[in-house]
Amino acid sequence: MSTADPAPDSPGSPAAAGTPNDPGLPADAGSLAAGFGARTGTADAGTRAAGFGARTGTAPRATAAGTTIGTGAQAAGIGMGAGGGPGGTAAAAGRGVAVAAPHPAAIDAARAVVAAGGNAFDAALAAAAALTVAYPHQCSVGGDLVAIVRPAGGEAQAVLSIGAAAANVDVDALRAGGERMPFGGPLTVTVPGVVAGWAAIAGLGASLPLTALLEPAIRLAGDGVPVSPGLHRATLGRLDGVKADPGLSALLLDPATGEPVRTLVQPALAETLRQIGANWRAFYKGHLAHRLADGLAALGSPLTADDLAAHRAEVTTPLTTTVGDVTWSAAPPPVQGATFLAIAGATTSGATAPSAMAPGAAAPSAMAPGAAAPSAMAPNAMAPDPTASSAAASGATAPSTAPSDATAPSAAAPDPTASSAAASGATAPSAAPSDATAPSATASGATAPGAAASGAADTGGTGAAGVGGPVADVTADAADPPADAVEARAAALLTDARRAQLARDALLGDPRTGPIDLDGLLLRTTDAFPGADGGPKPAGDTVAVTAVDAAGNAVTLIQSVFQSFGSGLLEPGTGLVLHNRGSSFSLDPAHPARIAPGVRPPHTLCPTLATTPEGGVAALGCQGGRSQAWILAQVAPSVLDATDLDGLLARPRWIIGAREIGREVPTLLLEPGTPGVSALTRTAKGLDLAVDTTAGPHDDAGHIQIARRTGGVLAAASDPRADGLAAVL
């Protein structure tokens, strides 16, 4: 776990100047020991053996209409990353970044920083910042962030920047008010973690200063961005709530007509982003922190400037599991990464179960807010955390602690169809597979990455009932598995997903409150857990950004406000929409997710990273609420193999849930044409799940973003159920 203390404003300091590679804030106190022996791939390209299934060395093919194509050649490791189009093929020696995000403005921001010399870390951060401007219903600087990152040639790291409840939260009053936490309002606002998360990610591998990475978002906020169809629908969907909050109504509604505006202009947010770029620590200790604290108090929140100053972004070793030759990395509690890993091997044989902290093992002790961390270590050096207890289970190791300001070495250099991108290129002869081929653009209407205008509105729909037209009849690979194998895998995954869902709902919480039963979360026990209805249905809530570059840097990042427009509050002094992650707390004093002062809520965010020994890497993330783990598990078996990433993401999917998917009882919800439907239906009945089928592709089935590098080829794809775009830059 990295440790660093946010200092007060210091305009002359390196941080104030926006230096790159600042590791961010210190590790959250009480982080979970979760060193499960990650095995990451090298930066070199190469062939791959069987993992989730046989994989060929062929490069991805871009097949969907509206696809963004990246063309170019790579010789002796010198890449050419850019898109073909009216202006021809652009090239950048030694550089190339595949990126996917749910809004075109995010891709434009990534393009700008890549053109300035940025890598995958830079592209992901620029895209993430732009999304806080263009998608305020789904993410905000006032929300949280979770990521898995892998510097080229290094090990994967988990970044958990999850804000805590106020130190003076009145738990007794909350319990007196009902059996559940309120779903919105000031009592659900926890400390925003996004800014510390950005700084931590930048410190692990960005090559540009934070001020440069935020510049596209600053321009977008100041100049204005067209309101996307998704944002327009979200505004209408929560119109009463928007009208009830002066901050949201001023941003989203025309004061003369009361109708939703067509363009978002956010001068207060632009100024906040500008100050964050100059000195991100000011958000937690400084003038920005005090301005935000005053605004929170005016809105009725118990959060104070001291709560902001105590926030720490946790950088730690991720949980891992190996399936075939593929190592999957996911974030530890209070994030549901263990839920994904528990079911990652359900669709195939050969999974090696993750190591786990033994039930009853002591959680690491809390580090005092403001404690100084060592600063004299070499870049990327890792030292034991003297405050953390060792993991009790065999095979588990405690996360290491990074220095406070360790400088990571600079890295080298709503359309209903999925947007994908692929850039080809043979690497050095010893690394590339002999049968690697360049991608071919077979769809009409393919556009170069440079064709998307900055701030362009998305053009597809994600309505409550469904998205777009009928589900495409597509396959992810040329050779499909036999029907009986599809049925067996579908039944196994659903069975494990239901078990993992019940275990998560019963066991997931913040290690600060006490030991977390990782064995139970990872389905290493036979314990049975009672069902839960999942709580009210959130809408909007989350965005994912994925980026992988030619050098092997990889980032999967998710940031969120939970419900659409979060708590339903916009703090006007800073321009921040405030999240409502506190609504995920339990009021049951015996539950691991119980609310308490300084405790973090359980998180549905589930970014994951796949690596192979030969250098293959895939970054996955999705919007999908509590269903993210099984949404990702349905595409994970093919993510490193699929010759058509568009087809993989368009393939019909299923989810399970109750109130969180708008159902009164636990339900298996199927998109039409979901593979293995007969076995899924039979299995659902045995699990006491109701079965329902949507009319077409459905927003609840998630919005997956993928970026990958396999066999020296970069590729990316954005889910057709969302409004996004993917490109190789």
XYZ file of C-alpha atoms in Angstrom:
729
model
C 0.000 0.000 0.000
C 1.361 3.393 -0.878
C 1.468 6.046 1.772
C 1.578 9.791 1.310
C 0.069 12.677 3.175
C -1.800 15.480 1.419
C 0.011 18.673 2.211
C -1.610 22.097 2.461
C -1.437 24.417 -0.501
C 2.117 25.073 -1.578
C 2.182 26.834 -4.943
C 5.917 26.493 -5.252
C 6.016 22.780 -4.558
C 6.355 20.131 -7.259
C 2.814 18.981 -6.507
C 1.472 22.450 -7.050
C 3.153 22.483 -10.408
C 1.301 19.325 -11.373
C 4.293 17.042 -11.616
C 3.662 13.552 -12.997
C 4.143 10.306 -11.166
C 2.790 11.569 -7.863
C 1.520 8.461 -6.098
C -1.406 10.232 -4.530
C -2.641 10.035 -1.000
C -1.667 7.423 1.567
C -3.175 4.026 1.822
C -6.507 3.835 3.535
C -6.058 2.708 7.105
C -7.027 -0.862 7.640
C -6.546 -1.998 4.069
C -6.821 -5.722 3.527
C -3.796 -7.945 3.241
C -4.296 -9.423 -0.174
C -1.034 -10.324 -1.821
C -2.055 -13.396 -3.707
C 1.034 -13.957 -5.797
C 0.106 -12.022 -8.919
C 1.728 -13.301 -12.081
C 1.884 -10.582 -14.682
C 3.045 -10.801 -18.236
C 6.054 -9.092 -19.698
C 5.849 -6.109 -21.978
C 6.914 -8.235 -24.908
C 4.348 -9.452 -27.363
C 4.030 -13.110 -28.072
C 1.887 -16.127 -28.694
C -0.395 -17.525 -26.019
C -1.267 -21.034 -24.938
C -4.702 -22.204 -23.894
C -6.262 -20.228 -21.056
C -9.989 -19.792 -21.115
C -9.830 -21.494 -24.478
C -7.615 -21.892 -27.517
C -6.319 -18.617 -28.808
C -4.944 -17.879 -32.217
C -2.348 -15.346 -33.160
C -4.628 -13.501 -35.537
C -5.250 -9.856 -35.008
C -8.690 -8.464 -34.238
C -10.989 -7.682 -37.137
C -13.119 -4.560 -37.024
C -16.511 -5.557 -38.352
C -19.230 -3.356 -36.912
C -20.625 -0.301 -38.598
C -19.296 2.877 -37.104
C -16.079 1.141 -36.120
C -12.980 3.183 -35.441
C -10.052 1.563 -37.183
C -6.411 2.005 -36.294
C -3.936 1.001 -38.986
C -0.215 1.007 -39.117
C 2.838 -1.171 -39.011
C 5.219 -1.962 -36.250
C 8.814 -2.962 -36.881
C 11.329 -4.066 -34.290
C 9.109 -2.789 -31.503
C 8.640 0.693 -32.983
C 4.898 1.200 -33.084
C 2.632 3.239 -35.301
C -0.583 4.012 -33.508
C -3.263 6.059 -35.213
C -6.336 5.742 -37.284
C -6.768 5.598 -40.975
C -9.271 7.972 -42.466
C -9.675 10.886 -44.821
C -6.318 12.261 -43.768
C -4.535 8.932 -44.162
C -2.653 6.998 -41.530
C -1.049 8.951 -38.703
C 2.002 7.522 -37.012
C 3.806 8.027 -33.711
C 7.105 6.217 -33.393
C 7.231 3.928 -30.390
C 3.759 4.860 -29.235
C 0.167 3.678 -29.603
C -2.728 3.531 -27.167
C -5.946 1.528 -27.347
C -8.696 3.173 -25.316
C -12.436 2.659 -24.764
C -14.892 4.904 -22.927
C -18.648 5.564 -22.831
C -18.609 9.064 -24.400
C -16.834 10.490 -27.481
C -15.535 13.474 -25.512
C -13.505 11.080 -23.379
C -11.815 9.627 -26.459
C -11.087 13.139 -27.720
C -9.420 13.974 -24.404
C -7.345 10.786 -24.608
C -6.382 11.617 -28.179
C -5.141 15.048 -27.142
C -2.808 13.751 -24.440
C -1.532 10.866 -26.570
C -0.673 13.392 -29.265
C 1.317 15.251 -26.601
C 3.332 12.130 -25.810
C 1.067 10.428 -23.283
C 0.764 6.716 -22.614
C -2.124 4.507 -21.450
C -2.071 6.010 -17.955
C -2.299 9.515 -19.380
C -5.045 8.559 -21.845
C -7.159 6.876 -19.175
C -6.865 9.820 -16.784
C -7.672 12.423 -19.423
C -10.687 10.397 -20.522
C -11.833 9.944 -16.922
C -11.606 13.670 -16.224
C -13.573 14.498 -19.378
C -16.330 12.116 -18.297
C -16.804 14.030 -15.030
C -17.760 16.989 -17.224
C -19.806 15.270 -19.930
C -21.536 12.601 -17.802
C -22.510 14.201 -14.460
C -25.339 11.706 -14.007
C -22.843 8.812 -13.927
C -19.594 10.168 -12.510
C -18.163 13.258 -10.891
C -15.150 14.699 -9.126
C -17.532 14.330 -6.177
C -17.561 10.527 -6.491
C -15.271 7.524 -5.907
C -12.735 5.652 -8.035
C -11.403 2.092 -8.213
C -8.793 0.911 -10.712
C -6.401 -1.878 -11.589
C -3.237 -0.675 -13.311
C -0.138 -2.415 -14.635
C 2.969 -0.411 -15.542
C 4.882 -1.861 -18.488
C 7.107 -4.637 -17.246
C 5.750 -4.331 -13.720
C 3.158 -5.895 -11.478
C -0.534 -5.080 -11.343
C -1.660 -2.705 -8.607
C -5.112 -1.973 -7.220
C -6.089 1.644 -6.554
C -9.023 2.075 -4.176
C -9.922 5.706 -3.597
C -13.120 5.138 -1.658
C -14.360 7.864 0.650
C -15.403 7.219 4.237
C -18.354 8.225 6.357
C -18.002 11.359 8.463
C -16.209 11.087 11.789
C -19.249 12.546 13.514
C -21.914 10.566 11.652
C -24.925 9.992 13.921
C -25.489 6.265 13.502
C -28.177 6.103 16.175
C -30.227 8.757 14.399
C -29.921 6.890 11.111
C -31.135 3.659 12.723
C -34.007 5.514 14.352
C -35.054 6.742 10.911
C -35.672 3.300 9.413
C -34.263 -0.102 8.562
C -32.255 1.168 5.579
C -29.920 3.979 4.840
C -31.608 6.784 2.900
C -30.964 6.404 -0.815
C -30.144 10.051 -1.440
C -29.598 13.369 0.236
C -26.783 14.775 2.384
C -26.568 11.834 4.806
C -25.483 9.512 1.977
C -22.509 11.648 0.900
C -19.125 10.184 1.791
C -15.733 11.792 1.181
C -15.124 12.052 -2.604
C -12.207 9.856 -3.637
C -11.818 10.579 -7.351
C -9.111 13.248 -7.092
C -6.839 11.182 -4.842
C -7.436 8.238 -7.166
C -6.312 10.252 -10.189
C -3.163 11.323 -8.361
C -2.397 7.754 -7.289
C -2.804 6.407 -10.831
C -0.656 9.207 -12.232
C 2.036 8.322 -9.732
C 2.094 4.727 -10.926
C 2.889 5.426 -14.554
C 1.718 8.683 -16.135
C 4.266 10.524 -18.243
C 2.544 13.932 -18.326
C 1.762 16.301 -15.443
C -1.742 16.243 -14.013
C -2.383 19.788 -15.162
C -1.902 18.644 -18.768
C -4.136 15.608 -18.278
C -6.986 17.747 -16.966
C -6.689 20.458 -19.627
C -9.152 18.843 -22.098
C -11.732 18.484 -19.314
C -11.160 22.087 -18.205
C -11.811 23.329 -21.731
C -14.868 21.107 -22.017
C -16.335 22.467 -18.778
C -15.614 26.086 -19.636
C -16.605 26.049 -23.297
C -19.534 23.681 -22.890
C -20.381 20.165 -24.023
C -23.577 19.101 -25.827
C -26.020 17.222 -23.636
C -25.982 13.596 -24.693
C -29.169 11.568 -25.160
C -28.243 9.526 -22.088
C -27.872 12.613 -19.918
C -31.102 14.036 -21.324
C -32.968 10.856 -20.397
C -31.424 10.834 -16.940
C -32.503 14.429 -16.367
C -36.073 13.619 -17.344
C -35.984 10.434 -15.284
C -35.097 12.362 -12.111
C -36.749 15.627 -13.034
C -38.412 16.135 -9.658
C -35.115 15.586 -7.884
C -33.277 17.870 -10.281
C -35.812 20.622 -9.706
C -35.548 20.155 -5.939
C -31.816 20.905 -5.861
C -30.757 24.460 -6.775
C -27.351 23.314 -7.982
C -28.627 20.600 -10.316
C -31.484 22.701 -11.636
C -29.116 25.573 -12.449
C -26.865 23.191 -14.372
C -29.446 21.092 -16.174
C -32.594 23.184 -16.685
C -33.310 26.297 -18.720
C -34.447 28.895 -16.165
C -36.897 30.417 -18.629
C -38.676 27.223 -19.709
C -37.785 24.638 -17.064
C -36.802 22.263 -19.863
C -33.466 20.419 -20.009
C -30.677 22.467 -21.533
C -28.932 21.399 -24.729
C -25.409 22.348 -23.673
C -23.669 22.001 -20.311
C -21.524 24.978 -19.362
C -19.821 24.528 -15.988
C -17.526 27.438 -15.052
C -17.346 26.461 -11.370
C -16.291 22.920 -12.274
C -13.758 24.254 -14.774
C -12.156 26.341 -12.019
C -12.170 23.402 -9.603
C -10.446 21.195 -12.184
C -7.926 23.938 -12.911
C -7.013 24.167 -9.236
C -6.824 20.374 -8.916
C -4.424 20.288 -11.852
C -2.223 22.927 -10.224
C -2.211 21.231 -6.800
C -4.469 18.237 -6.309
C -3.753 18.151 -2.566
C -5.735 21.375 -2.154
C -8.872 19.296 -2.690
C -8.245 17.561 0.633
C -6.122 20.073 2.551
C -6.408 23.645 1.384
C -8.762 26.245 -0.018
C -10.711 23.791 -2.162
C -11.224 21.490 0.806
C -12.571 24.309 2.957
C -14.826 25.561 0.167
C -16.234 22.070 -0.320
C -16.627 21.526 3.436
C -18.557 24.774 3.762
C -20.805 23.762 0.889
C -21.387 20.311 2.358
C -22.361 21.832 5.691
C -24.816 24.152 3.945
C -26.410 21.130 2.283
C -26.803 19.322 5.623
C -23.911 16.855 5.402
C -21.949 15.921 8.536
C -18.683 15.816 6.544
C -16.069 18.369 7.600
C -12.700 19.635 6.408
C -11.087 17.172 8.824
C -12.859 14.280 7.079
C -11.519 15.450 3.734
C -7.992 15.788 5.132
C -8.102 12.239 6.496
C -8.820 10.641 3.117
C -6.266 8.249 1.691
C -6.126 6.550 -1.692
C -5.188 2.941 -1.119
C -2.642 1.450 -3.517
C -2.238 -2.237 -2.826
C -1.647 -5.667 -4.289
C -4.790 -6.904 -6.050
C -6.497 -10.220 -5.511
C -5.559 -12.651 -8.278
C -6.569 -16.003 -9.675
C -5.113 -17.994 -12.559
C -7.257 -19.723 -15.172
C -5.186 -21.679 -17.663
C -2.325 -19.326 -18.485
C -4.330 -16.176 -17.735
C -3.914 -14.305 -14.450
C -6.903 -12.184 -13.467
C -6.442 -9.278 -11.060
C -9.242 -7.544 -9.177
C -9.586 -5.151 -6.242
C -9.871 -6.359 -2.626
C -12.637 -5.418 -0.149
C -14.519 -3.223 0.288
C -14.734 -3.716 -3.505
C -16.447 -6.807 -4.955
C -13.382 -7.983 -6.885
C -13.442 -11.296 -4.986
C -16.922 -11.919 -6.385
C -15.602 -11.776 -9.937
C -12.609 -13.979 -9.145
C -14.849 -16.523 -7.429
C -16.700 -17.163 -10.685
C -13.970 -16.402 -13.250
C -13.204 -20.096 -13.711
C -16.799 -21.311 -13.825
C -16.870 -21.374 -17.617
C -13.836 -23.579 -18.035
C -11.626 -26.041 -16.224
C -8.153 -25.402 -14.918
C -8.826 -22.487 -12.582
C -6.481 -22.125 -9.648
C -8.454 -20.867 -6.673
C -7.289 -17.559 -5.255
C -5.613 -17.480 -1.897
C -7.665 -15.907 0.850
C -7.320 -14.414 4.279
C -8.512 -16.971 6.761
C -11.843 -16.290 8.460
C -11.184 -14.513 11.690
C -7.792 -13.201 10.674
C -7.116 -9.782 12.081
C -7.534 -6.862 9.741
C -4.536 -4.564 9.395
C -4.372 -1.849 11.979
C -5.266 1.710 11.114
C -2.629 4.175 10.132
C -3.085 7.527 11.834
C -4.321 10.250 9.480
C -1.455 12.449 8.489
C 1.259 9.961 9.389
C 4.310 10.590 7.286
C 5.512 7.805 5.036
C 9.093 7.027 4.112
C 10.341 9.113 1.236
C 13.898 8.021 0.597
C 13.283 4.834 -1.315
C 14.046 4.303 -4.953
C 11.277 4.631 -7.541
C 8.814 1.746 -7.392
C 10.560 0.321 -4.339
C 8.215 -1.588 -2.076
C 8.599 -1.846 1.689
C 6.511 -3.691 4.287
C 3.763 -1.674 5.934
C 4.700 -1.578 9.621
C 1.085 -1.009 10.567
C -0.375 -3.975 8.707
C -0.960 -7.449 10.114
C 0.294 -10.314 8.022
C -2.234 -12.434 6.183
C -3.174 -15.473 8.204
C -3.997 -17.905 5.464
C -1.430 -20.077 3.782
C -0.288 -18.527 0.527
C -1.490 -15.017 1.319
C 0.989 -12.195 1.654
C 0.478 -8.711 2.972
C 0.532 -5.847 0.480
C 3.692 -3.830 0.372
C 3.938 -0.169 1.148
C 5.292 2.327 -1.339
C 7.082 5.508 -0.343
C 5.099 8.674 0.181
C 6.205 10.477 -2.936
C 7.974 7.745 -4.844
C 8.457 8.768 -8.427
C 7.534 6.046 -10.835
C 9.699 5.934 -13.923
C 8.127 7.506 -16.979
C 6.599 4.990 -19.289
C 7.611 4.769 -22.899
C 6.363 6.881 -24.826
C -25.222 5.930 -28.482
C -24.805 4.129 -31.579
C -26.483 0.732 -31.272
C -23.397 -0.821 -32.814
C -20.260 -1.397 -30.830
C -17.365 0.905 -31.464
C -14.117 -0.999 -31.726
C -10.627 -0.283 -32.833
C -7.629 -2.335 -33.789
C -4.108 -1.441 -34.751
C -1.840 -4.042 -36.174
C 1.857 -4.417 -36.197
C 4.439 -7.154 -35.963
C 6.788 -6.736 -33.052
C 10.367 -7.929 -33.065
C 10.537 -11.249 -34.924
C 11.287 -13.245 -31.768
C 8.134 -11.994 -30.027
C 5.370 -11.940 -32.598
C 3.413 -15.014 -33.625
C 4.078 -16.070 -37.189
C 0.396 -16.010 -38.104
C -0.356 -12.553 -36.702
C -2.280 -10.607 -39.276
C -3.265 -7.007 -39.597
C -6.887 -6.106 -38.944
C -9.178 -5.571 -41.855
C -11.967 -3.021 -41.883
C -14.978 -4.823 -43.287
C -17.834 -2.608 -42.176
C -19.135 0.346 -44.049
C -18.992 3.665 -42.306
C -15.721 3.008 -40.508
C -14.240 6.235 -39.213
C -10.826 7.247 -38.067
C -10.337 8.073 -34.394
C -9.832 11.704 -35.314
C -13.320 11.991 -36.766
C -15.147 12.414 -33.489
C -15.629 16.055 -32.617
C -14.746 17.196 -29.132
C -17.779 17.001 -26.933
C -19.853 15.319 -29.611
C -23.108 14.025 -28.240
C -23.681 10.310 -28.142
C -26.221 9.025 -30.560
C -27.632 5.822 -29.179
C -30.239 5.046 -26.585
C -30.127 3.345 -23.233
C -33.706 3.569 -22.139
C -35.134 1.814 -19.117
C -36.840 -0.838 -21.175
C -34.037 -1.629 -23.574
C -31.426 -0.362 -25.946
C -31.388 -0.189 -29.703
C -32.907 -2.882 -31.884
C -32.837 -6.675 -31.745
C -29.806 -8.412 -30.340
C -27.297 -9.049 -33.080
C -26.784 -12.629 -34.166
C -23.040 -12.593 -33.723
C -20.245 -14.821 -32.586
C -17.021 -13.834 -30.913
C -14.860 -16.358 -32.746
C -14.833 -18.284 -35.950
C -15.114 -21.632 -34.193
C -17.869 -21.816 -31.586
C -17.809 -24.483 -28.857
C -20.321 -27.358 -29.074
C -23.843 -26.601 -27.897
C -23.621 -28.977 -24.951
C -20.431 -27.268 -23.777
C -22.141 -23.869 -23.989
C -25.059 -25.189 -21.942
C -22.794 -26.727 -19.290
C -20.690 -23.590 -18.940
C -23.744 -21.364 -18.726
C -25.261 -23.492 -15.971
C -21.975 -23.573 -14.034
C -21.526 -19.818 -14.245
C -25.077 -19.064 -13.132
C -24.784 -21.467 -10.198
C -21.533 -19.910 -9.050
C -22.808 -16.383 -9.664
C -25.829 -16.933 -7.425
C -23.632 -18.365 -4.666
C -21.175 -15.492 -5.042
C -24.001 -12.955 -4.992
C -25.354 -14.274 -1.697
C -21.872 -14.469 -0.184
C -21.081 -10.898 -1.231
C -24.311 -9.524 0.198
C -23.606 -11.232 3.512
C -19.834 -10.767 3.819
C -18.558 -7.722 1.939
C -17.539 -4.736 4.006
C -14.634 -2.515 4.986
C -11.725 -4.280 6.738
C -11.668 -1.289 9.089
C -14.767 -2.637 10.810
C -13.221 -6.066 11.432
C -12.041 -9.195 9.634
C -13.438 -9.892 6.182
C -14.103 -13.529 5.291
C -12.301 -13.763 1.961
C -12.653 -17.543 1.916
C -16.405 -17.062 1.928
C -16.317 -14.331 -0.724
C -14.156 -16.540 -2.938
C -16.518 -19.529 -2.507
C -13.828 -21.577 -0.783
C -16.321 -22.652 1.873
C -19.626 -24.493 1.741
C -21.447 -21.885 3.817
C -24.949 -20.953 2.706
C -26.162 -17.375 2.972
C -29.671 -15.917 3.072
C -30.917 -13.960 0.106
C -31.286 -10.187 0.024
C -33.319 -7.975 -2.250
C -30.378 -5.764 -3.189
C -31.960 -2.457 -2.255
C -33.500 0.173 -4.518
C -32.538 0.268 -8.167
C -29.813 2.770 -9.036
C -29.842 4.367 -12.480
C -26.783 5.656 -14.299
C -24.150 5.392 -11.566
C -20.879 4.402 -13.184
C -18.418 4.824 -16.042
C -15.502 2.623 -17.043
C -12.399 3.625 -18.998
C -9.865 1.101 -20.273
C -6.516 1.783 -21.927
C -3.551 -0.342 -23.024
C -0.523 0.884 -24.933
C 2.165 -0.588 -27.154
C 4.685 -0.634 -24.311
C 2.397 -2.795 -22.184
C 1.020 -0.205 -19.762
C -2.577 -1.046 -18.882
C -5.327 0.724 -16.954
C -8.901 -0.220 -16.135
C -10.582 2.538 -14.193
C -14.115 2.952 -12.869
C -15.504 6.091 -11.295
C -19.006 6.508 -9.993
C -21.652 8.581 -8.230
C -23.755 5.420 -7.608
C -27.309 6.602 -8.332
C -28.058 8.824 -11.303
C -26.827 12.262 -10.138
C -25.648 10.596 -6.937
C -27.154 12.091 -3.814
C -29.221 14.480 -5.916
C -27.059 17.389 -4.740
C -24.690 19.677 -6.620
C -22.429 21.832 -4.452
C -22.493 25.165 -6.315
C -19.218 26.589 -5.017
C -17.163 23.787 -6.575
C -19.606 22.619 -9.254
C -19.447 19.040 -7.959
C -22.260 16.514 -8.143
C -21.973 14.603 -4.860
C -22.236 10.824 -4.817
C -24.493 8.743 -2.568
C -22.234 5.750 -1.907
C -23.163 6.004 1.752
C -26.534 4.526 0.867
C -24.746 1.166 0.510
C -23.994 0.995 4.225
C -25.944 -1.417 6.378
C -27.704 -0.235 9.526
C -27.388 -3.740 10.971
C -24.708 -3.414 13.690
C -23.588 -7.009 13.054
C -23.143 -6.707 9.264
C -19.615 -6.312 7.803
C -20.921 -3.319 5.812
C -22.229 -1.554 8.911
C -21.902 2.197 9.003
C -19.470 3.710 11.484
C -17.334 6.851 11.660
C -14.453 6.772 9.174
C -15.605 3.535 7.515
C -15.872 2.997 3.745
C -19.059 1.584 2.176
C -19.052 -1.650 0.155
C -18.502 -1.019 -3.546
C -19.984 -2.629 -6.640
C -17.162 -1.326 -8.870
C -15.287 -4.247 -10.400
C -12.430 -3.361 -12.775
C -10.316 -6.334 -13.771
C -7.107 -6.980 -15.662
C -6.001 -10.141 -17.497
C -2.345 -10.908 -18.213
C -0.456 -13.794 -19.810
C 3.185 -14.854 -19.428
C 3.914 -13.941 -23.049
C 2.858 -10.316 -22.634
C -0.834 -10.372 -23.474
C -2.897 -7.946 -21.426
C -6.582 -7.023 -21.448
C -8.260 -4.312 -19.388
C -11.981 -4.724 -18.692
C -14.486 -2.580 -16.880
C -18.201 -2.052 -17.006
C -21.202 -0.158 -15.792
C -23.678 -2.632 -14.368
C -24.197 -2.019 -10.686
C -24.265 -5.095 -8.496
C -24.201 -7.343 -11.586
C -20.762 -6.244 -12.774
C -19.032 -9.462 -11.670
C -21.171 -11.840 -13.758
C -21.465 -9.402 -16.648
C -17.675 -9.413 -16.943
C -17.454 -13.176 -16.350
C -19.560 -13.799 -19.458
C -17.047 -12.094 -21.748
C -13.858 -12.901 -19.840
C -13.331 -16.369 -21.392
C -12.973 -14.836 -24.858
C -11.520 -11.393 -24.216
C -7.962 -12.394 -25.138
C -9.045 -14.616 -28.047
C -11.925 -12.927 -29.803
C -11.155 -11.946 -33.364
C -14.254 -9.738 -33.279
C -14.498 -7.704 -30.086
C -17.616 -6.013 -31.435
C -19.304 -9.379 -31.684
C -18.141 -10.388 -28.231
C -19.715 -7.319 -26.624
C -22.873 -7.518 -28.727
C -23.466 -11.134 -27.722
C -26.617 -11.399 -25.556
C -26.047 -11.642 -21.798
C -27.900 -12.374 -18.581
C -27.908 -10.879 -15.109
C -29.400 -11.813 -11.757
C -30.871 -9.546 -9.127
C -34.047 -8.354 -7.484
C -34.950 -4.783 -6.625
C -31.685 -3.520 -8.075
C -32.862 -4.698 -11.519
C -36.454 -3.621 -10.991
C -37.848 -7.002 -9.921
C -39.713 -7.855 -6.735
C -38.121 -11.308 -6.353
C -34.691 -12.715 -7.221
C -34.728 -13.051 -10.996
C -32.627 -14.293 -13.897
C -33.014 -11.614 -16.576
C -32.098 -12.752 -20.085
C -31.534 -10.841 -23.278
C -33.094 -12.608 -26.295
C -30.739 -15.159 -27.802
C -28.522 -15.539 -24.736
C -26.231 -18.572 -25.258
C -27.171 -21.594 -23.162
C -30.680 -20.323 -22.474
C -32.187 -23.779 -21.893
C -29.610 -24.693 -19.265
C -29.843 -21.242 -17.717
C -33.614 -21.553 -17.381
C -33.402 -25.008 -15.811
C -30.655 -23.918 -13.453
C -32.551 -20.790 -12.439
C -35.530 -22.855 -11.349
C -33.270 -25.010 -9.200
C -31.887 -21.851 -7.610
C -35.384 -20.469 -6.915
C -34.901 -17.651 -9.390
C -37.731 -16.276 -11.469
C -36.927 -16.046 -15.186
C -37.679 -13.075 -17.415
C -36.574 -12.031 -20.890
C -36.099 -8.494 -22.132
C -37.455 -7.251 -25.441
C -33.942 -6.614 -26.758
C -30.490 -5.506 -25.659
C -30.904 -4.039 -22.198
C -29.116 -1.354 -20.238
C -29.101 -3.585 -17.138
C -26.868 -6.068 -18.989
C -24.045 -3.587 -18.566
C -21.769 -1.380 -20.634
C -18.399 -3.093 -21.029
C -15.246 -1.293 -22.164
C -12.275 -3.358 -23.370
C -8.706 -2.473 -24.344
C -6.092 -5.116 -25.008
C -2.670 -5.921 -26.426
C -2.146 -9.444 -27.762
C 0.464 -10.663 -30.195
C 1.764 -7.125 -30.613
C -1.678 -5.888 -31.674
C -3.674 -3.208 -29.866
C -7.467 -3.333 -29.935
C -10.384 -1.761 -28.084
C -14.160 -2.019 -28.075
C -17.065 -0.188 -26.465
C -20.355 -1.868 -25.590
C -23.218 -1.405 -28.078
C -25.674 -0.971 -25.193
C -24.047 2.354 -24.319
C -23.084 5.568 -26.086
C -19.363 5.024 -26.183
C -16.450 4.907 -28.543
C -13.199 2.997 -28.825
C -10.053 3.893 -30.711
C -6.411 3.054 -31.192
C -4.568 6.370 -31.013
